[in-house]
């Protein structure tokens, strides 16, 4: 197959997994830009609905294993596929990739959107979470010669509390990174001093959309973005300013938290993974602060300059 014309904007986009935490912000980014034509692929068994979408946006509901006979007609004519499917089903992306090549799709964006999975220390701690993501990227690398390009987005943990208001998430304000907004408490890992990079939902959607306007500059690489790189101490100081009250601080030993997480995983309790992801984000050396040692694509993708105080105030104002 001839190599794709990588300089032309990729405007016909298929989103797979639009009902997850990140999906609504990606949908909003593309549906508010008239240069793009968006469609959605979902499983017949999925209970996801898209009430805010215009009725002229196609929603393709296929059998759960995405049989090629059903999938290929959906992929024909698409420029790009964006996958936000859950970690547990990452293996299905290889089938999507193979069918995308048959359909002549130019770009595949795998369900990365999180930590720096190239970091070997992070991989060693939590291969159950990171291995599938890296395997997908390595699979895509092997398909470059067949004309399919790829971009994998590294965003850090999602920043927001909820999006939309009724949907709970694993954003850092939901308790995922130690902040209890409801009770004004925070668990500080190793004193809360280590920095980590994080991105808001809307910025992720904007970055993804804009990457398709400069496909030659975002092809076949990890794309690092962030809204800001901060410490837990920075965030709690901003929360205290926004809420007008002092927060209760609890010191947590990061090594103890890591060992507890590993022990849970060894017993088949996957709640331990959350402790390890916190550790990876908050303890330097595991890739959490990637924006301090990686070149970000913030400027290339025209991302807004956000401040911690402004984003925290948006969250507090909704409580």
PDB file of C-alpha atoms in Angstrom:
ATOM      1  CA  UNK A   1       0.000   0.000   0.000  1.00  0.00           C
ATOM      2  CA  UNK A   2       1.314   3.460  -0.822  1.00  0.00           C
ATOM      3  CA  UNK A   3       2.201   5.727   2.067  1.00  0.00           C
ATOM      4  CA  UNK A   4      -0.568   8.060   3.185  1.00  0.00           C
ATOM      5  CA  UNK A   5      -0.395  11.748   2.312  1.00  0.00           C
ATOM      6  CA  UNK A   6       0.623  12.863   5.777  1.00  0.00           C
ATOM      7  CA  UNK A   7       0.448  16.604   5.021  1.00  0.00           C
ATOM      8  CA  UNK A   8      -3.308  16.748   4.393  1.00  0.00           C
ATOM      9  CA  UNK A   9      -5.490  17.452   7.447  1.00  0.00           C
ATOM     10  CA  UNK A  10      -7.312  14.418   8.757  1.00  0.00           C
ATOM     11  CA  UNK A  11     -10.913  15.552   8.937  1.00  0.00           C
ATOM     12  CA  UNK A  12     -13.032  12.376   8.852  1.00  0.00           C
ATOM     13  CA  UNK A  13     -12.735  10.909  12.322  1.00  0.00           C
ATOM     14  CA  UNK A  14     -14.195   7.806  13.972  1.00  0.00           C
ATOM     15  CA  UNK A  15     -14.279   7.725  17.775  1.00  0.00           C
ATOM     16  CA  UNK A  16     -14.274   4.331  19.499  1.00  0.00           C
ATOM     17  CA  UNK A  17     -15.303   4.348  23.166  1.00  0.00           C
ATOM     18  CA  UNK A  18     -17.079   7.687  23.213  1.00  0.00           C
ATOM     19  CA  UNK A  19     -19.016   6.869  26.382  1.00  0.00           C
ATOM     20  CA  UNK A  20     -16.030   6.759  28.760  1.00  0.00           C
ATOM     21  CA  UNK A  21     -14.563   9.447  30.997  1.00  0.00           C
ATOM     22  CA  UNK A  22     -12.670  11.149  28.199  1.00  0.00           C
ATOM     23  CA  UNK A  23     -15.164  10.623  25.390  1.00  0.00           C
ATOM     24  CA  UNK A  24     -17.476  13.610  26.035  1.00  0.00           C
ATOM     25  CA  UNK A  25     -14.629  16.130  25.844  1.00  0.00           C
ATOM     26  CA  UNK A  26     -13.315  14.608  22.627  1.00  0.00           C
ATOM     27  CA  UNK A  27     -16.820  14.647  21.177  1.00  0.00           C
ATOM     28  CA  UNK A  28     -17.200  18.309  22.081  1.00  0.00           C
ATOM     29  CA  UNK A  29     -13.862  19.264  20.514  1.00  0.00           C
ATOM     30  CA  UNK A  30     -14.720  17.713  17.149  1.00  0.00           C
ATOM     31  CA  UNK A  31     -18.431  18.521  16.974  1.00  0.00           C
ATOM     32  CA  UNK A  32     -17.813  22.230  17.596  1.00  0.00           C
ATOM     33  CA  UNK A  33     -15.327  22.507  14.715  1.00  0.00           C
ATOM     34  CA  UNK A  34     -17.054  22.485  11.293  1.00  0.00           C
ATOM     35  CA  UNK A  35     -13.873  21.321   9.570  1.00  0.00           C
ATOM     36  CA  UNK A  36     -14.394  17.809  10.948  1.00  0.00           C
ATOM     37  CA  UNK A  37     -16.859  15.041  10.201  1.00  0.00           C
ATOM     38  CA  UNK A  38     -17.258  12.779  13.224  1.00  0.00           C
ATOM     39  CA  UNK A  39     -18.835   9.366  13.683  1.00  0.00           C
ATOM     40  CA  UNK A  40     -18.946   6.967  16.623  1.00  0.00           C
ATOM     41  CA  UNK A  41     -18.289   3.245  16.918  1.00  0.00           C
ATOM     42  CA  UNK A  42     -19.671   1.379  19.911  1.00  0.00           C
ATOM     43  CA  UNK A  43     -20.623  -2.148  20.924  1.00  0.00           C
ATOM     44  CA  UNK A  44     -24.214  -3.334  20.726  1.00  0.00           C
ATOM     45  CA  UNK A  45     -24.011  -4.414  24.377  1.00  0.00           C
ATOM     46  CA  UNK A  46     -22.840  -0.955  25.493  1.00  0.00           C
ATOM     47  CA  UNK A  47     -25.326   1.066  27.508  1.00  0.00           C
ATOM     48  CA  UNK A  48     -23.658   4.349  26.557  1.00  0.00           C
ATOM     49  CA  UNK A  49     -25.933   7.033  25.134  1.00  0.00           C
ATOM     50  CA  UNK A  50     -25.043  10.332  23.518  1.00  0.00           C
ATOM     51  CA  UNK A  51     -28.035  12.607  24.182  1.00  0.00           C
ATOM     52  CA  UNK A  52     -26.108  15.840  23.538  1.00  0.00           C
ATOM     53  CA  UNK A  53     -25.110  14.829  20.006  1.00  0.00           C
ATOM     54  CA  UNK A  54     -26.721  16.175  16.893  1.00  0.00           C
ATOM     55  CA  UNK A  55     -28.879  13.537  15.219  1.00  0.00           C
ATOM     56  CA  UNK A  56     -26.822  13.801  12.032  1.00  0.00           C
ATOM     57  CA  UNK A  57     -23.731  12.240  13.669  1.00  0.00           C
ATOM     58  CA  UNK A  58     -23.645   8.538  12.736  1.00  0.00           C
ATOM     59  CA  UNK A  59     -23.444   6.032  15.594  1.00  0.00           C
ATOM     60  CA  UNK A  60     -22.400   2.561  14.472  1.00  0.00           C
ATOM     61  CA  UNK A  61     -23.362  -0.193  16.927  1.00  0.00           C
ATOM     62  CA  UNK A  62     -21.627  -3.472  16.047  1.00  0.00           C
ATOM     63  CA  UNK A  63     -21.389  -6.918  17.609  1.00  0.00           C
ATOM     64  CA  UNK A  64     -19.022  -6.880  20.558  1.00  0.00           C
ATOM     65  CA  UNK A  65     -16.115  -8.542  18.740  1.00  0.00           C
ATOM     66  CA  UNK A  66     -16.341  -6.026  15.872  1.00  0.00           C
ATOM     67  CA  UNK A  67     -16.550  -8.654  13.082  1.00  0.00           C
ATOM     68  CA  UNK A  68     -14.627  -7.523  10.034  1.00  0.00           C
ATOM     69  CA  UNK A  69     -17.630  -7.885   7.738  1.00  0.00           C
ATOM     70  CA  UNK A  70     -19.424  -5.237   9.834  1.00  0.00           C
ATOM     71  CA  UNK A  71     -16.377  -3.161  10.738  1.00  0.00           C
ATOM     72  CA  UNK A  72     -14.768  -2.667   7.332  1.00  0.00           C
ATOM     73  CA  UNK A  73     -17.689  -0.701   5.818  1.00  0.00           C
ATOM     74  CA  UNK A  74     -17.646   1.604   8.857  1.00  0.00           C
ATOM     75  CA  UNK A  75     -13.916   2.282   8.513  1.00  0.00           C
ATOM     76  CA  UNK A  76     -13.985   2.827   4.759  1.00  0.00           C
ATOM     77  CA  UNK A  77     -13.582   6.540   4.037  1.00  0.00           C
ATOM     78  CA  UNK A  78     -12.295   7.437   7.505  1.00  0.00           C
ATOM     79  CA  UNK A  79      -9.076   9.457   7.834  1.00  0.00           C
ATOM     80  CA  UNK A  80      -8.453   8.705  11.497  1.00  0.00           C
ATOM     81  CA  UNK A  81      -9.583   6.437  14.315  1.00  0.00           C
ATOM     82  CA  UNK A  82      -9.427   7.531  17.954  1.00  0.00           C
ATOM     83  CA  UNK A  83      -9.641   4.791  20.578  1.00  0.00           C
ATOM     84  CA  UNK A  84     -10.552   5.546  24.187  1.00  0.00           C
ATOM     85  CA  UNK A  85     -11.551   2.001  25.097  1.00  0.00           C
ATOM     86  CA  UNK A  86     -10.974   0.659  28.600  1.00  0.00           C
ATOM     87  CA  UNK A  87      -7.696  -0.938  29.676  1.00  0.00           C
ATOM     88  CA  UNK A  88      -9.346  -4.353  30.051  1.00  0.00           C
ATOM     89  CA  UNK A  89     -10.216  -4.448  26.335  1.00  0.00           C
ATOM     90  CA  UNK A  90      -7.023  -2.967  24.871  1.00  0.00           C
ATOM     91  CA  UNK A  91      -6.323  -6.201  23.015  1.00  0.00           C
ATOM     92  CA  UNK A  92      -9.224  -5.462  20.653  1.00  0.00           C
ATOM     93  CA  UNK A  93      -7.251  -2.540  19.222  1.00  0.00           C
ATOM     94  CA  UNK A  94      -5.068  -4.854  17.130  1.00  0.00           C
ATOM     95  CA  UNK A  95      -8.143  -6.034  15.254  1.00  0.00           C
ATOM     96  CA  UNK A  96      -9.182  -2.407  14.743  1.00  0.00           C
ATOM     97  CA  UNK A  97      -5.690  -1.569  13.478  1.00  0.00           C
ATOM     98  CA  UNK A  98      -5.606  -4.457  11.004  1.00  0.00           C
ATOM     99  CA  UNK A  99      -9.019  -3.552   9.627  1.00  0.00           C
ATOM    100  CA  UNK A 100      -8.070   0.138   9.490  1.00  0.00           C
ATOM    101  CA  UNK A 101      -5.160  -0.732   7.208  1.00  0.00           C
ATOM    102  CA  UNK A 102      -7.475  -2.666   4.884  1.00  0.00           C
ATOM    103  CA  UNK A 103      -9.792   0.369   4.795  1.00  0.00           C
ATOM    104  CA  UNK A 104      -6.979   2.805   3.997  1.00  0.00           C
ATOM    105  CA  UNK A 105      -7.250   4.766   7.258  1.00  0.00           C
ATOM    106  CA  UNK A 106      -4.332   7.182   7.667  1.00  0.00           C
ATOM    107  CA  UNK A 107      -4.018   7.636  11.452  1.00  0.00           C
ATOM    108  CA  UNK A 108      -4.747   5.532  14.531  1.00  0.00           C
ATOM    109  CA  UNK A 109      -4.713   7.065  18.014  1.00  0.00           C
ATOM    110  CA  UNK A 110      -4.553   4.271  20.625  1.00  0.00           C
ATOM    111  CA  UNK A 111      -6.109   4.416  24.071  1.00  0.00           C
ATOM    112  CA  UNK A 112      -3.039   5.826  25.813  1.00  0.00           C
ATOM    113  CA  UNK A 113      -4.108   9.127  27.483  1.00  0.00           C
ATOM    114  CA  UNK A 114      -2.343   8.875  30.826  1.00  0.00           C
ATOM    115  CA  UNK A 115       1.112   8.093  32.198  1.00  0.00           C
ATOM    116  CA  UNK A 116       4.390   7.902  30.305  1.00  0.00           C
ATOM    117  CA  UNK A 117       4.321   4.201  29.452  1.00  0.00           C
ATOM    118  CA  UNK A 118       7.843   4.383  28.020  1.00  0.00           C
ATOM    119  CA  UNK A 119       9.159   4.809  31.576  1.00  0.00           C
ATOM    120  CA  UNK A 120      10.737   1.496  32.550  1.00  0.00           C
ATOM    121  CA  UNK A 121      10.348   1.983  36.318  1.00  0.00           C
ATOM    122  CA  UNK A 122       6.626   2.554  35.896  1.00  0.00           C
ATOM    123  CA  UNK A 123       6.367  -0.482  33.628  1.00  0.00           C
ATOM    124  CA  UNK A 124       8.158  -2.659  36.189  1.00  0.00           C
ATOM    125  CA  UNK A 125       5.737  -1.598  38.929  1.00  0.00           C
ATOM    126  CA  UNK A 126       2.505  -2.029  37.036  1.00  0.00           C
ATOM    127  CA  UNK A 127       2.860  -4.145  33.893  1.00  0.00           C
ATOM    128  CA  UNK A 128      -0.790  -5.209  34.228  1.00  0.00           C
ATOM    129  CA  UNK A 129      -1.799  -1.643  33.328  1.00  0.00           C
ATOM    130  CA  UNK A 130       1.024  -0.413  31.084  1.00  0.00           C
ATOM    131  CA  UNK A 131       2.023  -3.495  29.095  1.00  0.00           C
ATOM    132  CA  UNK A 132      -1.117  -3.562  26.971  1.00  0.00           C
ATOM    133  CA  UNK A 133      -0.705   0.101  26.093  1.00  0.00           C
ATOM    134  CA  UNK A 134       2.917  -0.297  25.055  1.00  0.00           C
ATOM    135  CA  UNK A 135       2.159  -3.495  23.142  1.00  0.00           C
ATOM    136  CA  UNK A 136      -0.400  -1.562  21.080  1.00  0.00           C
ATOM    137  CA  UNK A 137       2.105   1.168  20.234  1.00  0.00           C
ATOM    138  CA  UNK A 138       4.734  -1.404  19.287  1.00  0.00           C
ATOM    139  CA  UNK A 139       2.166  -3.112  17.080  1.00  0.00           C
ATOM    140  CA  UNK A 140       1.440   0.226  15.400  1.00  0.00           C
ATOM    141  CA  UNK A 141       5.166   0.804  14.859  1.00  0.00           C
ATOM    142  CA  UNK A 142       5.284  -2.461  12.966  1.00  0.00           C
ATOM    143  CA  UNK A 143       2.442  -1.311  10.719  1.00  0.00           C
ATOM    144  CA  UNK A 144       3.988   2.015   9.664  1.00  0.00           C
ATOM    145  CA  UNK A 145       5.347   0.437   6.484  1.00  0.00           C
ATOM    146  CA  UNK A 146       1.776  -0.439   5.492  1.00  0.00           C
ATOM    147  CA  UNK A 147       0.753   3.221   5.377  1.00  0.00           C
ATOM    148  CA  UNK A 148      -0.918   3.641   8.790  1.00  0.00           C
ATOM    149  CA  UNK A 149       0.484   6.387  11.041  1.00  0.00           C
ATOM    150  CA  UNK A 150      -0.143   6.737  14.769  1.00  0.00           C
ATOM    151  CA  UNK A 151       0.001   9.213  17.658  1.00  0.00           C
ATOM    152  CA  UNK A 152      -0.038   8.224  21.344  1.00  0.00           C
ATOM    153  CA  UNK A 153      -1.000  10.980  23.796  1.00  0.00           C
ATOM    154  CA  UNK A 154       0.659  11.257  27.207  1.00  0.00           C
ATOM    155  CA  UNK A 155      -1.524  13.483  29.397  1.00  0.00           C
ATOM    156  CA  UNK A 156      -0.864  12.502  33.010  1.00  0.00           C
ATOM    157  CA  UNK A 157      -3.872  12.007  35.302  1.00  0.00           C
ATOM    158  CA  UNK A 158      -7.071  13.814  34.310  1.00  0.00           C
ATOM    159  CA  UNK A 159      -7.471  16.925  36.425  1.00  0.00           C
ATOM    160  CA  UNK A 160     -11.200  17.469  36.864  1.00  0.00           C
ATOM    161  CA  UNK A 161     -13.584  16.348  39.532  1.00  0.00           C
ATOM    162  CA  UNK A 162     -16.478  15.422  37.208  1.00  0.00           C
ATOM    163  CA  UNK A 163     -17.338  15.745  33.542  1.00  0.00           C
ATOM    164  CA  UNK A 164     -20.174  16.089  32.906  1.00  0.00           C
ATOM    165  CA  UNK A 165     -21.501  16.930  36.429  1.00  0.00           C
ATOM    166  CA  UNK A 166     -23.253  13.597  36.941  1.00  0.00           C
ATOM    167  CA  UNK A 167     -20.301  11.452  35.789  1.00  0.00           C
ATOM    168  CA  UNK A 168     -17.738  10.511  38.447  1.00  0.00           C
ATOM    169  CA  UNK A 169     -14.178  10.149  37.193  1.00  0.00           C
ATOM    170  CA  UNK A 170     -10.710   9.269  38.352  1.00  0.00           C
ATOM    171  CA  UNK A 171      -9.582  12.856  37.976  1.00  0.00           C
ATOM    172  CA  UNK A 172      -7.202  14.063  40.657  1.00  0.00           C
ATOM    173  CA  UNK A 173      -9.959  16.023  42.378  1.00  0.00           C
ATOM    174  CA  UNK A 174     -12.110  12.925  42.858  1.00  0.00           C
ATOM    175  CA  UNK A 175      -9.767  11.494  45.481  1.00  0.00           C
ATOM    176  CA  UNK A 176      -7.677   9.610  42.947  1.00  0.00           C
ATOM    177  CA  UNK A 177      -4.584  11.680  43.782  1.00  0.00           C
ATOM    178  CA  UNK A 178      -5.272  12.079  47.491  1.00  0.00           C
ATOM    179  CA  UNK A 179      -7.614  15.094  47.501  1.00  0.00           C
ATOM    180  CA  UNK A 180     -10.957  14.867  49.314  1.00  0.00           C
ATOM    181  CA  UNK A 181     -12.762  18.004  48.148  1.00  0.00           C
ATOM    182  CA  UNK A 182     -15.946  17.218  50.067  1.00  0.00           C
ATOM    183  CA  UNK A 183     -14.267  16.954  53.481  1.00  0.00           C
ATOM    184  CA  UNK A 184     -11.345  19.336  52.806  1.00  0.00           C
ATOM    185  CA  UNK A 185      -8.684  16.706  53.434  1.00  0.00           C
ATOM    186  CA  UNK A 186      -5.573  15.649  51.565  1.00  0.00           C
ATOM    187  CA  UNK A 187      -3.226  12.676  51.834  1.00  0.00           C
ATOM    188  CA  UNK A 188       0.280  13.902  51.048  1.00  0.00           C
ATOM    189  CA  UNK A 189       2.701  11.378  49.617  1.00  0.00           C
ATOM    190  CA  UNK A 190       6.271  11.971  50.816  1.00  0.00           C
ATOM    191  CA  UNK A 191       5.414  15.453  51.998  1.00  0.00           C
ATOM    192  CA  UNK A 192       3.594  16.414  48.818  1.00  0.00           C
ATOM    193  CA  UNK A 193       6.706  17.981  47.297  1.00  0.00           C
ATOM    194  CA  UNK A 194       7.295  15.956  44.111  1.00  0.00           C
ATOM    195  CA  UNK A 195       5.817  17.416  40.934  1.00  0.00           C
ATOM    196  CA  UNK A 196       3.649  15.693  38.337  1.00  0.00           C
ATOM    197  CA  UNK A 197       2.065  16.692  35.051  1.00  0.00           C
ATOM    198  CA  UNK A 198      -1.696  16.739  34.559  1.00  0.00           C
ATOM    199  CA  UNK A 199      -4.126  17.789  31.827  1.00  0.00           C
ATOM    200  CA  UNK A 200      -7.759  18.908  31.825  1.00  0.00           C
ATOM    201  CA  UNK A 201     -10.342  17.041  29.771  1.00  0.00           C
ATOM    202  CA  UNK A 202     -11.063  19.941  27.411  1.00  0.00           C
ATOM    203  CA  UNK A 203      -7.365  20.453  26.704  1.00  0.00           C
ATOM    204  CA  UNK A 204      -6.972  16.762  25.805  1.00  0.00           C
ATOM    205  CA  UNK A 205      -9.869  17.024  23.358  1.00  0.00           C
ATOM    206  CA  UNK A 206      -8.430  20.198  21.810  1.00  0.00           C
ATOM    207  CA  UNK A 207      -4.936  18.697  21.513  1.00  0.00           C
ATOM    208  CA  UNK A 208      -6.254  15.589  19.808  1.00  0.00           C
ATOM    209  CA  UNK A 209      -8.348  17.579  17.339  1.00  0.00           C
ATOM    210  CA  UNK A 210      -5.530  19.998  16.500  1.00  0.00           C
ATOM    211  CA  UNK A 211      -3.070  17.143  15.999  1.00  0.00           C
ATOM    212  CA  UNK A 212      -5.118  16.109  12.954  1.00  0.00           C
ATOM    213  CA  UNK A 213      -4.563  19.552  11.426  1.00  0.00           C
ATOM    214  CA  UNK A 214      -0.766  19.047  11.509  1.00  0.00           C
ATOM    215  CA  UNK A 215      -0.567  15.285  10.877  1.00  0.00           C
ATOM    216  CA  UNK A 216       2.970  15.374   9.479  1.00  0.00           C
ATOM    217  CA  UNK A 217       4.262  16.840  12.750  1.00  0.00           C
ATOM    218  CA  UNK A 218       2.409  14.409  15.013  1.00  0.00           C
ATOM    219  CA  UNK A 219       2.895  11.176  13.076  1.00  0.00           C
ATOM    220  CA  UNK A 220       4.466   8.058  14.570  1.00  0.00           C
ATOM    221  CA  UNK A 221       5.372   9.484  17.954  1.00  0.00           C
ATOM    222  CA  UNK A 222       4.308   9.954  21.537  1.00  0.00           C
ATOM    223  CA  UNK A 223       2.685  13.366  21.946  1.00  0.00           C
ATOM    224  CA  UNK A 224       3.284  14.872  25.399  1.00  0.00           C
ATOM    225  CA  UNK A 225       0.889  17.559  26.626  1.00  0.00           C
ATOM    226  CA  UNK A 226       0.009  19.110  29.980  1.00  0.00           C
ATOM    227  CA  UNK A 227      -2.121  21.859  31.458  1.00  0.00           C
ATOM    228  CA  UNK A 228       0.453  22.369  34.205  1.00  0.00           C
ATOM    229  CA  UNK A 229       3.044  20.481  36.224  1.00  0.00           C
ATOM    230  CA  UNK A 230       2.497  20.900  39.961  1.00  0.00           C
ATOM    231  CA  UNK A 231       2.966  19.229  43.337  1.00  0.00           C
ATOM    232  CA  UNK A 232       0.338  18.130  45.833  1.00  0.00           C
ATOM    233  CA  UNK A 233       1.437  21.048  47.996  1.00  0.00           C
ATOM    234  CA  UNK A 234       0.737  23.437  45.107  1.00  0.00           C
ATOM    235  CA  UNK A 235      -2.730  21.967  44.596  1.00  0.00           C
ATOM    236  CA  UNK A 236      -3.754  22.030  48.255  1.00  0.00           C
ATOM    237  CA  UNK A 237      -2.567  25.648  48.570  1.00  0.00           C
ATOM    238  CA  UNK A 238      -4.744  26.535  45.581  1.00  0.00           C
ATOM    239  CA  UNK A 239      -7.690  24.636  47.062  1.00  0.00           C
ATOM    240  CA  UNK A 240      -7.320  26.484  50.351  1.00  0.00           C
ATOM    241  CA  UNK A 241      -7.342  29.783  48.477  1.00  0.00           C
ATOM    242  CA  UNK A 242     -10.427  28.813  46.482  1.00  0.00           C
ATOM    243  CA  UNK A 243     -12.391  27.378  49.422  1.00  0.00           C
ATOM    244  CA  UNK A 244     -11.334  29.992  51.952  1.00  0.00           C
ATOM    245  CA  UNK A 245     -10.482  27.419  54.587  1.00  0.00           C
ATOM    246  CA  UNK A 246      -7.513  25.395  55.782  1.00  0.00           C
ATOM    247  CA  UNK A 247      -7.337  21.757  54.724  1.00  0.00           C
ATOM    248  CA  UNK A 248      -6.502  18.839  56.950  1.00  0.00           C
ATOM    249  CA  UNK A 249      -3.247  17.177  55.906  1.00  0.00           C
ATOM    250  CA  UNK A 250      -2.324  13.534  56.389  1.00  0.00           C
ATOM    251  CA  UNK A 251       1.231  12.383  55.679  1.00  0.00           C
ATOM    252  CA  UNK A 252       1.451   9.075  53.802  1.00  0.00           C
ATOM    253  CA  UNK A 253       4.639   7.083  53.289  1.00  0.00           C
ATOM    254  CA  UNK A 254       4.824   6.483  49.548  1.00  0.00           C
ATOM    255  CA  UNK A 255       6.872   3.292  49.911  1.00  0.00           C
ATOM    256  CA  UNK A 256       4.316   1.802  52.279  1.00  0.00           C
ATOM    257  CA  UNK A 257       1.563   2.750  49.826  1.00  0.00           C
ATOM    258  CA  UNK A 258       3.480   1.085  46.996  1.00  0.00           C
ATOM    259  CA  UNK A 259       4.024  -2.124  48.990  1.00  0.00           C
ATOM    260  CA  UNK A 260       0.351  -2.273  49.955  1.00  0.00           C
ATOM    261  CA  UNK A 261      -0.596  -1.908  46.311  1.00  0.00           C
ATOM    262  CA  UNK A 262       1.776  -4.672  45.228  1.00  0.00           C
ATOM    263  CA  UNK A 263       0.466  -6.988  47.956  1.00  0.00           C
ATOM    264  CA  UNK A 264      -3.145  -6.413  46.875  1.00  0.00           C
ATOM    265  CA  UNK A 265      -2.284  -7.161  43.263  1.00  0.00           C
ATOM    266  CA  UNK A 266      -0.455 -10.348  44.265  1.00  0.00           C
ATOM    267  CA  UNK A 267      -3.732 -11.536  45.837  1.00  0.00           C
ATOM    268  CA  UNK A 268      -5.797 -10.650  42.788  1.00  0.00           C
ATOM    269  CA  UNK A 269      -7.172  -7.426  44.284  1.00  0.00           C
ATOM    270  CA  UNK A 270      -6.853  -4.913  41.458  1.00  0.00           C
ATOM    271  CA  UNK A 271      -7.757  -1.978  43.698  1.00  0.00           C
ATOM    272  CA  UNK A 272      -4.036  -2.045  44.470  1.00  0.00           C
ATOM    273  CA  UNK A 273      -3.392  -0.646  40.997  1.00  0.00           C
ATOM    274  CA  UNK A 274      -4.741   2.740  42.054  1.00  0.00           C
ATOM    275  CA  UNK A 275      -2.157   2.996  44.827  1.00  0.00           C
ATOM    276  CA  UNK A 276       0.589   2.170  42.364  1.00  0.00           C
ATOM    277  CA  UNK A 277      -0.609   4.740  39.839  1.00  0.00           C
ATOM    278  CA  UNK A 278      -0.551   7.372  42.589  1.00  0.00           C
ATOM    279  CA  UNK A 279       2.978   6.303  43.424  1.00  0.00           C
ATOM    280  CA  UNK A 280       4.054   6.447  39.777  1.00  0.00           C
ATOM    281  CA  UNK A 281       2.628   9.949  39.412  1.00  0.00           C
ATOM    282  CA  UNK A 282       3.862  11.377  42.701  1.00  0.00           C
ATOM    283  CA  UNK A 283       7.342   9.897  43.152  1.00  0.00           C
ATOM    284  CA  UNK A 284      10.024  11.244  40.839  1.00  0.00           C
ATOM    285  CA  UNK A 285      11.741   8.749  38.574  1.00  0.00           C
ATOM    286  CA  UNK A 286       8.557   7.048  37.383  1.00  0.00           C
ATOM    287  CA  UNK A 287       7.532   9.489  34.655  1.00  0.00           C
ATOM    288  CA  UNK A 288       4.891  11.468  36.505  1.00  0.00           C
ATOM    289  CA  UNK A 289       6.671  14.765  35.871  1.00  0.00           C
ATOM    290  CA  UNK A 290       7.270  14.097  32.164  1.00  0.00           C
ATOM    291  CA  UNK A 291       6.726  17.737  31.145  1.00  0.00           C
ATOM    292  CA  UNK A 292       9.880  18.670  33.067  1.00  0.00           C
ATOM    293  CA  UNK A 293      12.116  16.428  30.963  1.00  0.00           C
ATOM    294  CA  UNK A 294      10.145  15.814  27.754  1.00  0.00           C
ATOM    295  CA  UNK A 295       9.367  18.363  25.028  1.00  0.00           C
ATOM    296  CA  UNK A 296       5.629  18.980  25.070  1.00  0.00           C
ATOM    297  CA  UNK A 297       3.508  19.670  21.995  1.00  0.00           C
ATOM    298  CA  UNK A 298       1.525  22.407  23.764  1.00  0.00           C
ATOM    299  CA  UNK A 299       2.775  25.147  21.438  1.00  0.00           C
ATOM    300  CA  UNK A 300       2.504  23.086  18.257  1.00  0.00           C
ATOM    301  CA  UNK A 301      -1.107  22.187  19.061  1.00  0.00           C
ATOM    302  CA  UNK A 302      -2.152  25.700  20.081  1.00  0.00           C
ATOM    303  CA  UNK A 303      -3.115  24.739  23.622  1.00  0.00           C
ATOM    304  CA  UNK A 304      -4.175  27.490  26.026  1.00  0.00           C
ATOM    305  CA  UNK A 305      -1.897  28.581  28.853  1.00  0.00           C
ATOM    306  CA  UNK A 306      -3.817  27.378  31.895  1.00  0.00           C
ATOM    307  CA  UNK A 307      -3.159  28.150  35.534  1.00  0.00           C
ATOM    308  CA  UNK A 308      -3.736  25.902  38.509  1.00  0.00           C
ATOM    309  CA  UNK A 309      -5.723  28.540  40.410  1.00  0.00           C
ATOM    310  CA  UNK A 310      -8.128  29.108  37.514  1.00  0.00           C
ATOM    311  CA  UNK A 311      -8.841  25.411  37.028  1.00  0.00           C
ATOM    312  CA  UNK A 312      -9.253  24.781  40.763  1.00  0.00           C
ATOM    313  CA  UNK A 313     -11.672  27.705  40.997  1.00  0.00           C
ATOM    314  CA  UNK A 314     -13.784  26.200  38.206  1.00  0.00           C
ATOM    315  CA  UNK A 315     -14.048  22.962  40.179  1.00  0.00           C
ATOM    316  CA  UNK A 316     -14.809  24.600  43.524  1.00  0.00           C
ATOM    317  CA  UNK A 317     -17.477  26.815  41.961  1.00  0.00           C
ATOM    318  CA  UNK A 318     -19.423  23.691  40.916  1.00  0.00           C
ATOM    319  CA  UNK A 319     -19.488  22.132  44.385  1.00  0.00           C
TER     320      UNK A 319
END
